[in-house]
Structure formats: structure tokens, C-alpha cells
Amino acid sequence: MKFYMPVRVYDEDECVKAHAKDIAALGNKALIVTGKHSAFANGSFDDVAEVLNDVKIEYSVFSEVEENPSVETVFAAKDKYASAGIDLVIGIGGGSPMDAAKAIALVLKHPEADPAYLYDKEKDASSLPIVCVPTTCGTGSEVTGVSVLTRHDKKTKISMVHKVFPTLALIDGKYLKGASQTLIVNSAMDALSHLYESVINAKADDYVRMTAAAGLKTWAKIKDVLSGAREMTKEDAGILMRASALAGMSIAGSGTSLPHALSYALTYDLSLPHGRAVGYFLPAFMEAAPAGERDELLNLSGFESVEEFRSFTGSVFGEQDVPAEELKRTYELVSSNAAKMKSASFTVDEEVLKQIVFWKK
Ligand code: NAP
Ligand code: FE
């Protein structure tokens, strides 16, 4: 067994401002990586910029990261900043800017890197230091080494092969304050899927079960916020962020499984948000999983049965119809991928995969 989670995590109010010195210790010239709008609206960019000004670190801003960032975007950033003397990358936002920041920090460290570098296990995986400031509550990217990138050449999303962990994660629930209920639901369901998939996973061990159990108990506290039974408080926002980080630590240990693998083509073809695409398959995956472990996970997260969980996802996401042709493409992509077929803790053959993919038919 191995427990490797090399990220220094601070999770507290006014976290960015409280850790100016930790940021300053990592470099002299930063590249801030964000999406197009949200970081400038929720206060996260202003907090980071203020701190960098205070500690006299120069910075440039790359704010071109789209949802489900592409390899092309990573190299657009490399082309622009390769000769700018950047020695620190700060990713602010949801999983998209944080994942992009990791790949950008990798390719800026290696001037010779081309797109194939991201998918070549033989290449050196060292990167510039990375700071992550999450503003959604789902991916846990601030504590994982994974960068999921859109591959337009393959019409889907594929993680780069290198594990590039941030050095520092600065977590503060305040950035969730203005987020829509839809964004909160989509990202919190992504976190829940990480907690389930990391444990119902061929690579799960007691360390993964430890972080997942803590994450599931934490997640259970905000279930009512997702269902709309009550408004999100400041405390809830912190809990949502914490559940997401604990879920990230769990997938850092064992990875994700079939709901994630199945989600990528749906997101590519239908522009379904990540958490929602994963959530489409999650109840059927749980139904197919061995009852003992599955029910324990469901109970820890506040559900008495698979039926209750399925009805919860139905109520938070609403009706979701996926065209039959799309499901067929997804099925073919995953059934032909031997590693993905072996990723769950139980045997998944073509019949079981069909039950998970075509659950609605
Ligand atoms: P996202 O794609 O980063 O952001 C979704 C949307 O939410 C964007 O429009 C973004 O705006 C907006 N947004 C972000 N923070 C906001 C806030 N506080 N208030 C209001 N709007 C906000 O969403 P995500 O679900 O966090 O990330 C999804 C990506 O992460 C996918 O590519 C997925 O594959 C990946 N992922 C990675 C891991 C990992 O381990 N690395 C795990 C799971 C998923 P802007 O574009 O303007 O910022
Ligand atoms: Fe995910």
C-alpha cells in the first residue's frame, strides 16, 4: 500500500491572505491561470492579486481556460509564456483552470514539450510549483495529480499520463457564495462520485477507505442544501469544499472508475457538465456493485438504499435523456478499453456494462 498526497493543504477562512508567505516562498514570477469570468467575479482573483502585490511577486494572467480544457489551450499558454521567466503557476477556479494549470506548469518546465509529451510515460514529469485555489466543490483537483484534458483529435477527454500535484492548496468556501444552485449540485455530485468510485475500485486500499469515509460523512451534512431543503450557509460552503478535497484525496489514491470513464464522451458530444454526465451513470453503477460495500457507502453519505439514491439524483438533476446513438458510442469506447473495464472492484463484463450504460431503456 502507498499513501502519497504531497500537497500542503490549508482549509480556512481568508485562506489566501493568510498564506501570502507560503506563496512567496515558491517563486518570483507567477502565471495566474483562470477561466474567462468567474475568478474575477467571486473575489478569488482579487485575493490572489492583492497577496502577490503585497509580497512583490510579478504576475501575468492567462484567463483563456474553457470548461473541459483542451490540449490546444495548454499549448496556447505555453506559446505565450515560454520565454517570460515564469517560475510559479497559480490555478484559480474549478477543475478546468486547475487541471489546465497543472499541464501548463509541466510544459513550461520543459521547453521541448509538444502535445505528445503529455501522453508519454517515459518523459520527465517534474513541473514548476503550482498553487491551486478552488472555487467549485467537486473535482478536488487541488489535491490530485490528475489533469483531465479534452482531446479534439479523439472527440473525448483523456487525462495526461503524468501525475503533477500542486504544492499548495488554499481552500476557502467563500468563493462559492455567488455560485448557482446548478453549479453547486453538479460539482457536489462529482465529489460524491469520487468518493464512491475510489472505494468501489480495484485499487482501493485502507488509506483510500479512510479519506473516503471522512469525505462521505462530511458530504452527508450538505445533502439538504443540494435538495434545496435549505439555503447554503457560510458553514455549508466550507463543508462542500472539504468534502470535495477529501474526495480528491481518495481518487488520488485509487483513481476513478466506470461512471467517470463513461462520462467523457457525453461531455464532449452533448456539452453536459462533468458532474452531471458522471451522475447520469452513478446510480446504475452503484446498483451493479456488490451490496455490502455499496450499502455502507450509501449509508455513510446519508442514503438508505440505491432506490433512495436514484430518486435523489433524479430530483437534483431533473429528467435527463441521452440519445441512444450517444450511449452506443460511449459503450463502445469504454468496452474496448481493457484498463477501464478492470477499474471497478467487481467484475464488469459486457453485460454488466450494458446494464450501467443503458439503465434507462
Ligand atoms: P469548471 O469547468 O472548472 O467550471 C464550470 C463553470 O463554473 C465555468 O463556467 C466557471 O466559470 C464557473 N465557475 C467556477 N467557479 C465558480 C464560482 N465560484 N461561482 C460561479 N461560477 C463559477 O467546473 P468543475 O466541475 O469544477 O471542473 C470540471 C473539470 O474538472 C472537467 O474537465 C473534469 O474532467 C475535471 N476533473 C478533474 C479532476 C481531477 O482530479 N483533476 C477530477 C474530476 C473532474 P469560468 O469558466 O468563467 O471560470
Ligand atoms: Fe470528476
Short mmCIF file of C-alpha atoms and ligand atoms in Angstrom, two decimals:
data_model
loop_
_atom_site.label_atom_id
_atom_site.label_comp_id
_atom_site.label_asym_id
_atom_site.label_seq_id
_atom_site.Cartn_x
_atom_site.Cartn_y
_atom_site.Cartn_z
CA MET A 1 0.00 0.00 0.00
CA LYS A 2 1.05 3.56 -0.54
CA PHE A 3 -0.33 6.85 0.73
CA TYR A 4 1.01 9.72 -1.32
CA MET A 5 -0.69 13.09 -1.01
CA PRO A 6 2.14 15.59 -1.26
CA VAL A 7 0.00 18.76 -1.26
CA ARG A 8 0.20 21.21 1.65
CA VAL A 9 -3.46 21.93 2.29
CA TYR A 10 -4.82 24.95 4.15
CA ASP A 11 -8.58 25.00 4.56
CA GLU A 12 -9.77 28.07 6.46
CA ASP A 13 -11.44 31.48 6.24
CA GLU A 14 -9.41 34.08 4.35
CA CYS A 15 -7.02 31.34 3.41
CA VAL A 16 -5.27 33.08 0.51
CA LYS A 17 -4.44 36.18 2.53
CA ALA A 18 -3.32 34.10 5.50
CA HIS A 19 -0.75 32.26 3.38
CA ALA A 20 0.98 35.00 1.44
CA LYS A 21 4.35 33.81 2.75
CA ASP A 22 3.74 30.25 1.60
CA ILE A 23 3.06 31.53 -1.90
CA ALA A 24 6.03 33.89 -1.84
CA ALA A 25 8.35 31.02 -0.95
CA LEU A 26 7.54 29.24 -4.21
CA GLY A 27 8.68 31.68 -6.88
CA ASN A 28 9.33 35.17 -8.16
CA LYS A 29 7.24 35.41 -11.31
CA ALA A 30 3.82 33.83 -11.37
CA LEU A 31 1.42 32.89 -14.13
CA ILE A 32 -2.19 33.00 -12.88
CA VAL A 33 -4.41 30.59 -14.81
CA THR A 34 -8.18 31.14 -14.72
CA GLY A 35 -11.39 30.63 -16.67
CA LYS A 36 -12.86 33.56 -18.53
CA HIS A 37 -15.13 35.13 -15.90
CA SER A 38 -15.83 33.51 -12.56
CA ALA A 39 -12.49 34.14 -10.82
CA PHE A 40 -12.93 37.87 -11.49
CA ALA A 41 -16.46 37.85 -10.06
CA ASN A 42 -16.15 35.71 -6.92
CA GLY A 43 -13.20 37.52 -5.31
CA SER A 44 -10.64 34.75 -5.73
CA PHE A 45 -8.55 36.57 -8.36
CA ASP A 46 -8.57 39.83 -6.35
CA ASP A 47 -7.39 37.98 -3.22
CA VAL A 48 -4.51 36.32 -5.08
CA ALA A 49 -3.53 39.52 -6.91
CA GLU A 50 -3.53 41.50 -3.65
CA VAL A 51 -1.30 38.94 -1.97
CA LEU A 52 1.12 38.83 -4.92
CA ASN A 53 1.34 42.63 -4.91
CA ASP A 54 1.98 42.61 -1.15
CA VAL A 55 4.82 40.10 -1.40
CA LYS A 56 6.15 41.75 -4.59
CA ILE A 57 5.77 38.80 -6.90
CA GLU A 58 5.26 39.85 -10.51
CA TYR A 59 2.49 38.07 -12.35
CA SER A 60 0.85 37.56 -15.73
CA VAL A 61 -2.70 36.34 -16.23
CA PHE A 62 -3.84 33.65 -18.67
CA SER A 63 -7.66 33.76 -18.48
CA GLU A 64 -8.49 31.73 -21.55
CA VAL A 65 -9.27 28.36 -19.99
CA GLU A 66 -12.56 26.93 -21.25
CA GLU A 67 -14.65 24.33 -19.46
CA ASN A 68 -13.07 20.90 -20.03
CA PRO A 69 -9.76 22.45 -21.09
CA SER A 70 -8.13 21.24 -24.27
CA VAL A 71 -4.55 20.31 -25.08
CA GLU A 72 -4.63 23.26 -27.51
CA THR A 73 -5.33 25.68 -24.65
CA VAL A 74 -2.41 24.31 -22.65
CA PHE A 75 -0.09 24.95 -25.59
CA ALA A 76 -1.58 28.40 -26.27
CA ALA A 77 -0.42 29.29 -22.75
CA LYS A 78 2.98 27.69 -23.34
CA ASP A 79 3.47 29.60 -26.61
CA LYS A 80 2.60 32.88 -24.91
CA TYR A 81 4.66 32.50 -21.73
CA ALA A 82 7.53 30.13 -22.56
CA SER A 83 10.07 32.97 -22.59
CA ALA A 84 8.51 35.09 -19.84
CA GLY A 85 10.62 33.69 -16.98
CA ILE A 86 7.61 32.19 -15.18
CA ASP A 87 8.65 30.08 -12.18
CA LEU A 88 5.30 29.53 -10.43
CA VAL A 89 1.80 28.71 -11.73
CA ILE A 90 -1.36 29.59 -9.78
CA GLY A 91 -4.60 27.91 -10.88
CA ILE A 92 -7.78 29.65 -9.70
CA GLY A 93 -11.24 28.27 -10.43
CA GLY A 94 -12.98 24.98 -10.88
CA GLY A 95 -11.39 21.78 -12.10
CA SER A 96 -10.91 23.23 -15.57
CA PRO A 97 -8.44 26.04 -14.72
CA MET A 98 -6.77 23.92 -12.00
CA ASP A 99 -6.23 20.99 -14.41
CA ALA A 100 -5.01 23.37 -17.10
CA ALA A 101 -2.63 24.98 -14.59
CA LYS A 102 -1.02 21.58 -13.88
CA ALA A 103 -0.43 20.81 -17.56
CA ILE A 104 0.84 24.36 -18.18
CA ALA A 105 3.24 24.11 -15.21
CA LEU A 106 4.54 20.86 -16.72
CA VAL A 107 5.11 22.15 -20.25
CA LEU A 108 6.59 25.47 -19.10
CA LYS A 109 9.23 23.48 -17.23
CA HIS A 110 10.05 21.53 -20.41
CA PRO A 111 10.56 23.93 -23.34
CA GLU A 112 10.81 21.00 -25.76
CA ALA A 113 7.38 19.61 -24.78
CA ASP A 114 4.83 19.07 -27.54
CA PRO A 115 1.29 17.64 -27.15
CA ALA A 116 2.63 14.06 -27.30
CA TYR A 117 4.75 14.86 -24.20
CA LEU A 118 1.56 14.92 -22.09
CA TYR A 119 0.83 11.31 -23.05
CA ASP A 120 4.35 9.84 -22.99
CA LYS A 121 5.05 7.96 -19.74
CA GLU A 122 8.79 7.96 -20.44
CA LYS A 123 9.07 11.75 -20.23
CA ASP A 124 10.12 13.62 -17.11
CA ALA A 125 7.04 14.64 -15.07
CA SER A 126 8.65 17.39 -12.98
CA SER A 127 6.85 20.73 -13.21
CA LEU A 128 7.03 24.30 -11.95
CA PRO A 129 5.48 24.65 -8.48
CA ILE A 130 1.70 25.01 -8.53
CA VAL A 131 -0.74 26.73 -6.17
CA CYS A 132 -4.42 25.85 -6.50
CA VAL A 133 -7.35 27.93 -5.27
CA PRO A 134 -10.59 26.00 -5.89
CA THR A 135 -13.85 27.88 -6.49
CA THR A 136 -16.14 24.89 -7.16
CA CYS A 137 -16.81 22.00 -4.80
CA GLY A 138 -16.41 18.92 -6.95
CA THR A 139 -13.18 17.97 -8.59
CA GLY A 140 -10.72 18.01 -5.71
CA SER A 141 -8.15 18.84 -8.39
CA GLU A 142 -6.32 20.95 -5.79
CA VAL A 143 -5.18 17.70 -4.12
CA THR A 144 -4.79 15.33 -7.07
CA GLY A 145 -2.01 14.85 -9.60
CA VAL A 146 -4.52 14.44 -12.42
CA SER A 147 -5.16 16.81 -15.31
CA VAL A 148 -8.14 15.81 -17.48
CA LEU A 149 -7.83 17.35 -20.94
CA THR A 150 -10.10 17.49 -23.96
CA ARG A 151 -8.65 15.69 -26.97
CA HIS A 152 -10.38 17.10 -30.03
CA ASP A 153 -8.45 14.58 -32.16
CA LYS A 154 -10.25 11.74 -30.33
CA LYS A 155 -13.52 13.60 -29.65
CA THR A 156 -13.34 12.85 -25.92
CA LYS A 157 -11.37 13.72 -22.78
CA ILE A 158 -8.21 11.88 -21.69
CA SER A 159 -6.10 12.59 -18.60
CA MET A 160 -2.45 13.33 -19.24
CA VAL A 161 -0.32 10.39 -18.10
CA HIS A 162 1.93 12.39 -15.75
CA LYS A 163 0.97 12.92 -12.14
CA VAL A 164 1.52 16.58 -11.35
CA PHE A 165 0.43 17.50 -7.82
CA PRO A 166 0.06 21.10 -6.69
CA THR A 167 2.49 22.18 -3.98
CA LEU A 168 -0.07 24.24 -2.12
CA ALA A 169 -3.89 24.15 -1.96
CA LEU A 170 -5.65 27.17 -0.46
CA ILE A 171 -9.28 26.28 0.25
CA ASP A 172 -11.89 28.85 1.28
CA GLY A 173 -15.65 28.28 0.99
CA LYS A 174 -16.29 32.00 0.49
CA TYR A 175 -15.69 31.72 -3.26
CA LEU A 176 -18.81 29.54 -3.56
CA LYS A 177 -21.07 32.30 -2.25
CA GLY A 178 -22.40 33.51 -5.58
CA ALA A 179 -22.36 30.15 -7.36
CA SER A 180 -25.66 28.94 -8.83
CA GLN A 181 -27.52 26.01 -7.31
CA THR A 182 -26.88 24.12 -10.57
CA LEU A 183 -23.11 24.55 -10.27
CA ILE A 184 -23.18 23.51 -6.60
CA VAL A 185 -25.25 20.41 -7.41
CA ASN A 186 -23.14 19.41 -10.42
CA SER A 187 -19.88 19.77 -8.59
CA ALA A 188 -21.04 18.21 -5.30
CA MET A 189 -22.29 15.19 -7.25
CA ASP A 190 -18.86 14.94 -8.88
CA ALA A 191 -17.32 14.85 -5.39
CA LEU A 192 -19.76 12.14 -4.31
CA SER A 193 -18.91 10.08 -7.38
CA HIS A 194 -15.20 10.38 -6.49
CA LEU A 195 -15.99 9.07 -3.00
CA TYR A 196 -17.96 6.09 -4.33
CA GLU A 197 -15.74 5.28 -7.32
CA SER A 198 -12.50 5.47 -5.36
CA VAL A 199 -13.71 2.77 -2.96
CA ILE A 200 -15.59 0.53 -5.43
CA ASN A 201 -12.28 0.39 -7.22
CA ALA A 202 -9.77 -2.33 -8.00
CA LYS A 203 -7.03 -0.15 -6.50
CA ALA A 204 -8.83 0.79 -3.27
CA ASP A 205 -6.97 0.17 -0.01
CA ASP A 206 -7.45 1.14 3.63
CA TYR A 207 -5.97 4.60 3.08
CA VAL A 208 -8.50 5.30 0.33
CA ARG A 209 -11.29 3.97 2.56
CA MET A 210 -10.09 6.31 5.32
CA THR A 211 -10.27 9.51 3.26
CA ALA A 212 -13.48 8.36 1.56
CA ALA A 213 -15.22 7.59 4.88
CA ALA A 214 -14.32 11.07 6.17
CA GLY A 215 -15.47 12.59 2.88
CA LEU A 216 -18.79 10.71 2.84
CA LYS A 217 -19.64 11.75 6.41
CA THR A 218 -18.77 15.33 5.52
CA TRP A 219 -20.79 15.17 2.29
CA ALA A 220 -23.86 13.85 4.15
CA LYS A 221 -24.06 17.15 6.05
CA ILE A 222 -24.81 19.16 2.91
CA LYS A 223 -27.28 16.77 1.25
CA ASP A 224 -30.16 19.06 2.26
CA VAL A 225 -28.51 22.01 0.57
CA LEU A 226 -28.38 20.10 -2.70
CA SER A 227 -32.01 19.01 -2.49
CA GLY A 228 -32.98 22.63 -1.88
CA ALA A 229 -34.42 21.80 1.56
CA ARG A 230 -32.40 24.69 3.00
CA GLU A 231 -30.21 27.56 1.85
CA MET A 232 -26.43 27.19 1.80
CA THR A 233 -24.84 28.90 4.82
CA LYS A 234 -21.22 30.04 5.10
CA GLU A 235 -20.52 26.91 7.13
CA ASP A 236 -22.09 24.71 4.43
CA ALA A 237 -19.85 26.28 1.80
CA GLY A 238 -16.79 25.26 3.83
CA ILE A 239 -18.20 21.74 4.25
CA LEU A 240 -18.85 21.41 0.50
CA MET A 241 -15.24 22.40 -0.20
CA ARG A 242 -13.93 19.97 2.43
CA ALA A 243 -15.97 17.04 1.11
CA SER A 244 -14.57 17.79 -2.34
CA ALA A 245 -10.97 17.90 -1.09
CA LEU A 246 -11.38 14.62 0.84
CA ALA A 247 -12.91 13.07 -2.28
CA GLY A 248 -9.93 14.34 -4.27
CA MET A 249 -7.56 12.67 -1.81
CA SER A 250 -9.49 9.43 -2.28
CA ILE A 251 -9.16 9.45 -6.07
CA ALA A 252 -5.52 10.48 -5.71
CA GLY A 253 -5.11 7.09 -4.03
CA SER A 254 -7.04 4.81 -6.36
CA GLY A 255 -8.46 6.78 -9.31
CA THR A 256 -11.99 6.85 -10.64
CA SER A 257 -13.94 4.04 -12.27
CA LEU A 258 -16.71 3.48 -14.83
CA PRO A 259 -19.05 6.45 -14.26
CA HIS A 260 -16.12 8.79 -14.95
CA ALA A 261 -14.89 6.76 -17.93
CA LEU A 262 -18.41 6.75 -19.38
CA SER A 263 -18.95 10.47 -18.79
CA TYR A 264 -16.22 11.85 -21.03
CA ALA A 265 -17.82 11.26 -24.43
CA LEU A 266 -21.15 12.58 -23.12
CA THR A 267 -19.49 15.78 -22.03
CA TYR A 268 -17.65 16.06 -25.34
CA ASP A 269 -20.65 15.39 -27.58
CA LEU A 270 -23.51 16.90 -25.58
CA SER A 271 -21.65 19.59 -23.57
CA LEU A 272 -23.04 18.05 -20.39
CA PRO A 273 -21.27 19.47 -17.32
CA HIS A 274 -18.83 16.95 -15.83
CA GLY A 275 -20.69 16.23 -12.57
CA ARG A 276 -23.94 15.82 -14.40
CA ALA A 277 -22.50 13.45 -17.02
CA VAL A 278 -20.94 11.30 -14.28
CA GLY A 279 -24.17 11.47 -12.28
CA TYR A 280 -26.11 10.01 -15.22
CA PHE A 281 -24.32 6.67 -14.74
CA LEU A 282 -23.68 6.71 -10.99
CA PRO A 283 -26.92 5.14 -9.66
CA ALA A 284 -26.71 2.24 -12.16
CA PHE A 285 -23.04 1.71 -11.24
CA MET A 286 -24.00 1.58 -7.56
CA GLU A 287 -26.80 -0.86 -8.35
CA ALA A 288 -24.35 -3.18 -10.12
CA ALA A 289 -21.78 -3.03 -7.27
CA PRO A 290 -21.60 -5.67 -4.50
CA ALA A 291 -24.34 -4.89 -1.99
CA GLY A 292 -22.30 -4.97 1.25
CA GLU A 293 -19.72 -2.32 0.41
CA ARG A 294 -22.15 -0.30 -1.65
CA ASP A 295 -24.73 -0.02 1.12
CA GLU A 296 -22.06 1.00 3.59
CA LEU A 297 -21.01 3.86 1.30
CA LEU A 298 -24.60 4.90 0.64
CA ASN A 299 -25.37 4.92 4.36
CA LEU A 300 -22.30 6.98 5.21
CA SER A 301 -23.45 9.60 2.72
CA GLY A 302 -26.99 9.65 4.09
CA PHE A 303 -28.89 7.27 1.78
CA GLU A 304 -30.70 4.18 2.99
CA SER A 305 -30.81 2.36 -0.33
CA VAL A 306 -29.90 2.52 -4.02
CA GLU A 307 -33.53 3.42 -4.73
CA GLU A 308 -33.33 6.41 -2.42
CA PHE A 309 -30.07 7.48 -4.06
CA ARG A 310 -31.53 7.11 -7.56
CA SER A 311 -34.53 9.19 -6.65
CA PHE A 312 -32.25 11.86 -5.08
CA THR A 313 -30.16 12.17 -8.27
CA GLY A 314 -33.38 12.31 -10.32
CA SER A 315 -34.69 15.15 -8.18
CA VAL A 316 -31.50 17.25 -8.13
CA PHE A 317 -30.67 16.80 -11.83
CA GLY A 318 -34.18 16.57 -13.30
CA GLU A 319 -35.03 14.35 -16.27
CA GLN A 320 -32.05 13.60 -18.47
CA ASP A 321 -32.46 11.92 -21.83
CA VAL A 322 -29.33 10.85 -23.64
CA PRO A 323 -29.76 9.86 -27.30
CA ALA A 324 -29.36 6.12 -27.96
CA GLU A 325 -26.59 6.75 -30.50
CA GLU A 326 -24.57 8.65 -27.93
CA LEU A 327 -24.91 5.84 -25.40
CA LYS A 328 -23.77 3.37 -28.06
CA ARG A 329 -20.63 5.40 -28.78
CA THR A 330 -19.91 5.69 -25.05
CA TYR A 331 -20.43 1.96 -24.58
CA GLU A 332 -18.07 1.13 -27.44
CA LEU A 333 -15.35 3.49 -26.22
CA VAL A 334 -15.35 2.03 -22.72
CA SER A 335 -15.98 -1.66 -23.53
CA SER A 336 -12.92 -1.64 -25.79
CA ASN A 337 -10.72 -0.12 -23.07
CA ALA A 338 -9.37 -3.06 -21.04
CA ALA A 339 -7.97 -0.88 -18.23
CA LYS A 340 -11.30 0.91 -17.69
CA MET A 341 -13.20 -2.40 -17.75
CA LYS A 342 -10.96 -3.62 -14.92
CA SER A 343 -11.15 -0.41 -12.88
CA ALA A 344 -14.03 -1.42 -10.58
CA SER A 345 -13.68 -3.66 -7.52
CA PHE A 346 -16.13 -6.17 -9.05
CA THR A 347 -16.16 -7.98 -12.38
CA VAL A 348 -17.58 -5.89 -15.17
CA ASP A 349 -18.20 -7.79 -18.39
CA GLU A 350 -20.08 -6.53 -21.42
CA GLU A 351 -23.44 -7.47 -19.91
CA VAL A 352 -22.79 -5.54 -16.69
CA LEU A 353 -21.50 -2.55 -18.65
CA LYS A 354 -24.68 -2.60 -20.75
CA GLN A 355 -26.77 -2.51 -17.56
CA ILE A 356 -24.86 0.58 -16.42
CA VAL A 357 -24.92 2.41 -19.77
CA PHE A 358 -28.43 1.55 -20.95
CA TRP A 359 -30.08 1.61 -17.50
CA LYS A 360 -32.90 3.80 -18.73
CA LYS A 361 -34.03 1.69 -21.68
P1 NAP B 1 -15.31 24.11 -14.34
O1 NAP B 1 -15.36 23.58 -15.74
O2 NAP B 1 -14.00 24.46 -13.79
O3 NAP B 1 -16.28 25.37 -14.24
C1 NAP B 1 -17.63 25.24 -14.61
C2 NAP B 1 -18.27 26.63 -14.70
O4 NAP B 1 -18.41 27.19 -13.41
C3 NAP B 1 -17.49 27.63 -15.52
O5 NAP B 1 -18.40 28.35 -16.30
C4 NAP B 1 -16.85 28.53 -14.47
O6 NAP B 1 -16.67 29.85 -14.96
C5 NAP B 1 -17.90 28.52 -13.39
N1 NAP B 1 -17.42 28.77 -12.01
C6 NAP B 1 -16.31 28.31 -11.39
N2 NAP B 1 -16.28 28.70 -10.09
C7 NAP B 1 -17.39 29.47 -9.90
C8 NAP B 1 -17.93 30.16 -8.76
N3 NAP B 1 -17.33 30.13 -7.58
N4 NAP B 1 -19.07 30.85 -8.93
C9 NAP B 1 -19.72 30.87 -10.14
N5 NAP B 1 -19.27 30.22 -11.24
C10 NAP B 1 -18.12 29.52 -11.10
O7 NAP B 1 -16.11 23.07 -13.42
P2 NAP B 1 -15.63 21.89 -12.46
O8 NAP B 1 -16.77 20.98 -12.37
O9 NAP B 1 -15.02 22.39 -11.22
O10 NAP B 1 -14.45 21.19 -13.30
C11 NAP B 1 -14.71 20.26 -14.31
C12 NAP B 1 -13.41 19.81 -14.92
O11 NAP B 1 -12.59 19.17 -13.92
C13 NAP B 1 -13.64 18.77 -16.01
O12 NAP B 1 -12.75 18.99 -17.07
C14 NAP B 1 -13.34 17.46 -15.30
O13 NAP B 1 -12.98 16.42 -16.19
C15 NAP B 1 -12.20 17.87 -14.39
N6 NAP B 1 -11.98 16.98 -13.24
C16 NAP B 1 -10.72 16.85 -12.77
C17 NAP B 1 -10.42 16.01 -11.70
C18 NAP B 1 -9.02 15.90 -11.19
O14 NAP B 1 -8.72 15.05 -10.35
N7 NAP B 1 -8.10 16.70 -11.66
C19 NAP B 1 -11.45 15.30 -11.06
C20 NAP B 1 -12.75 15.45 -11.56
C21 NAP B 1 -13.00 16.31 -12.63
P3 NAP B 1 -15.27 30.33 -15.65
O15 NAP B 1 -15.06 29.43 -16.84
O16 NAP B 1 -15.53 31.73 -16.00
O17 NAP B 1 -14.21 30.15 -14.60
FE FE B 2 -14.78 14.04 -11.54
#
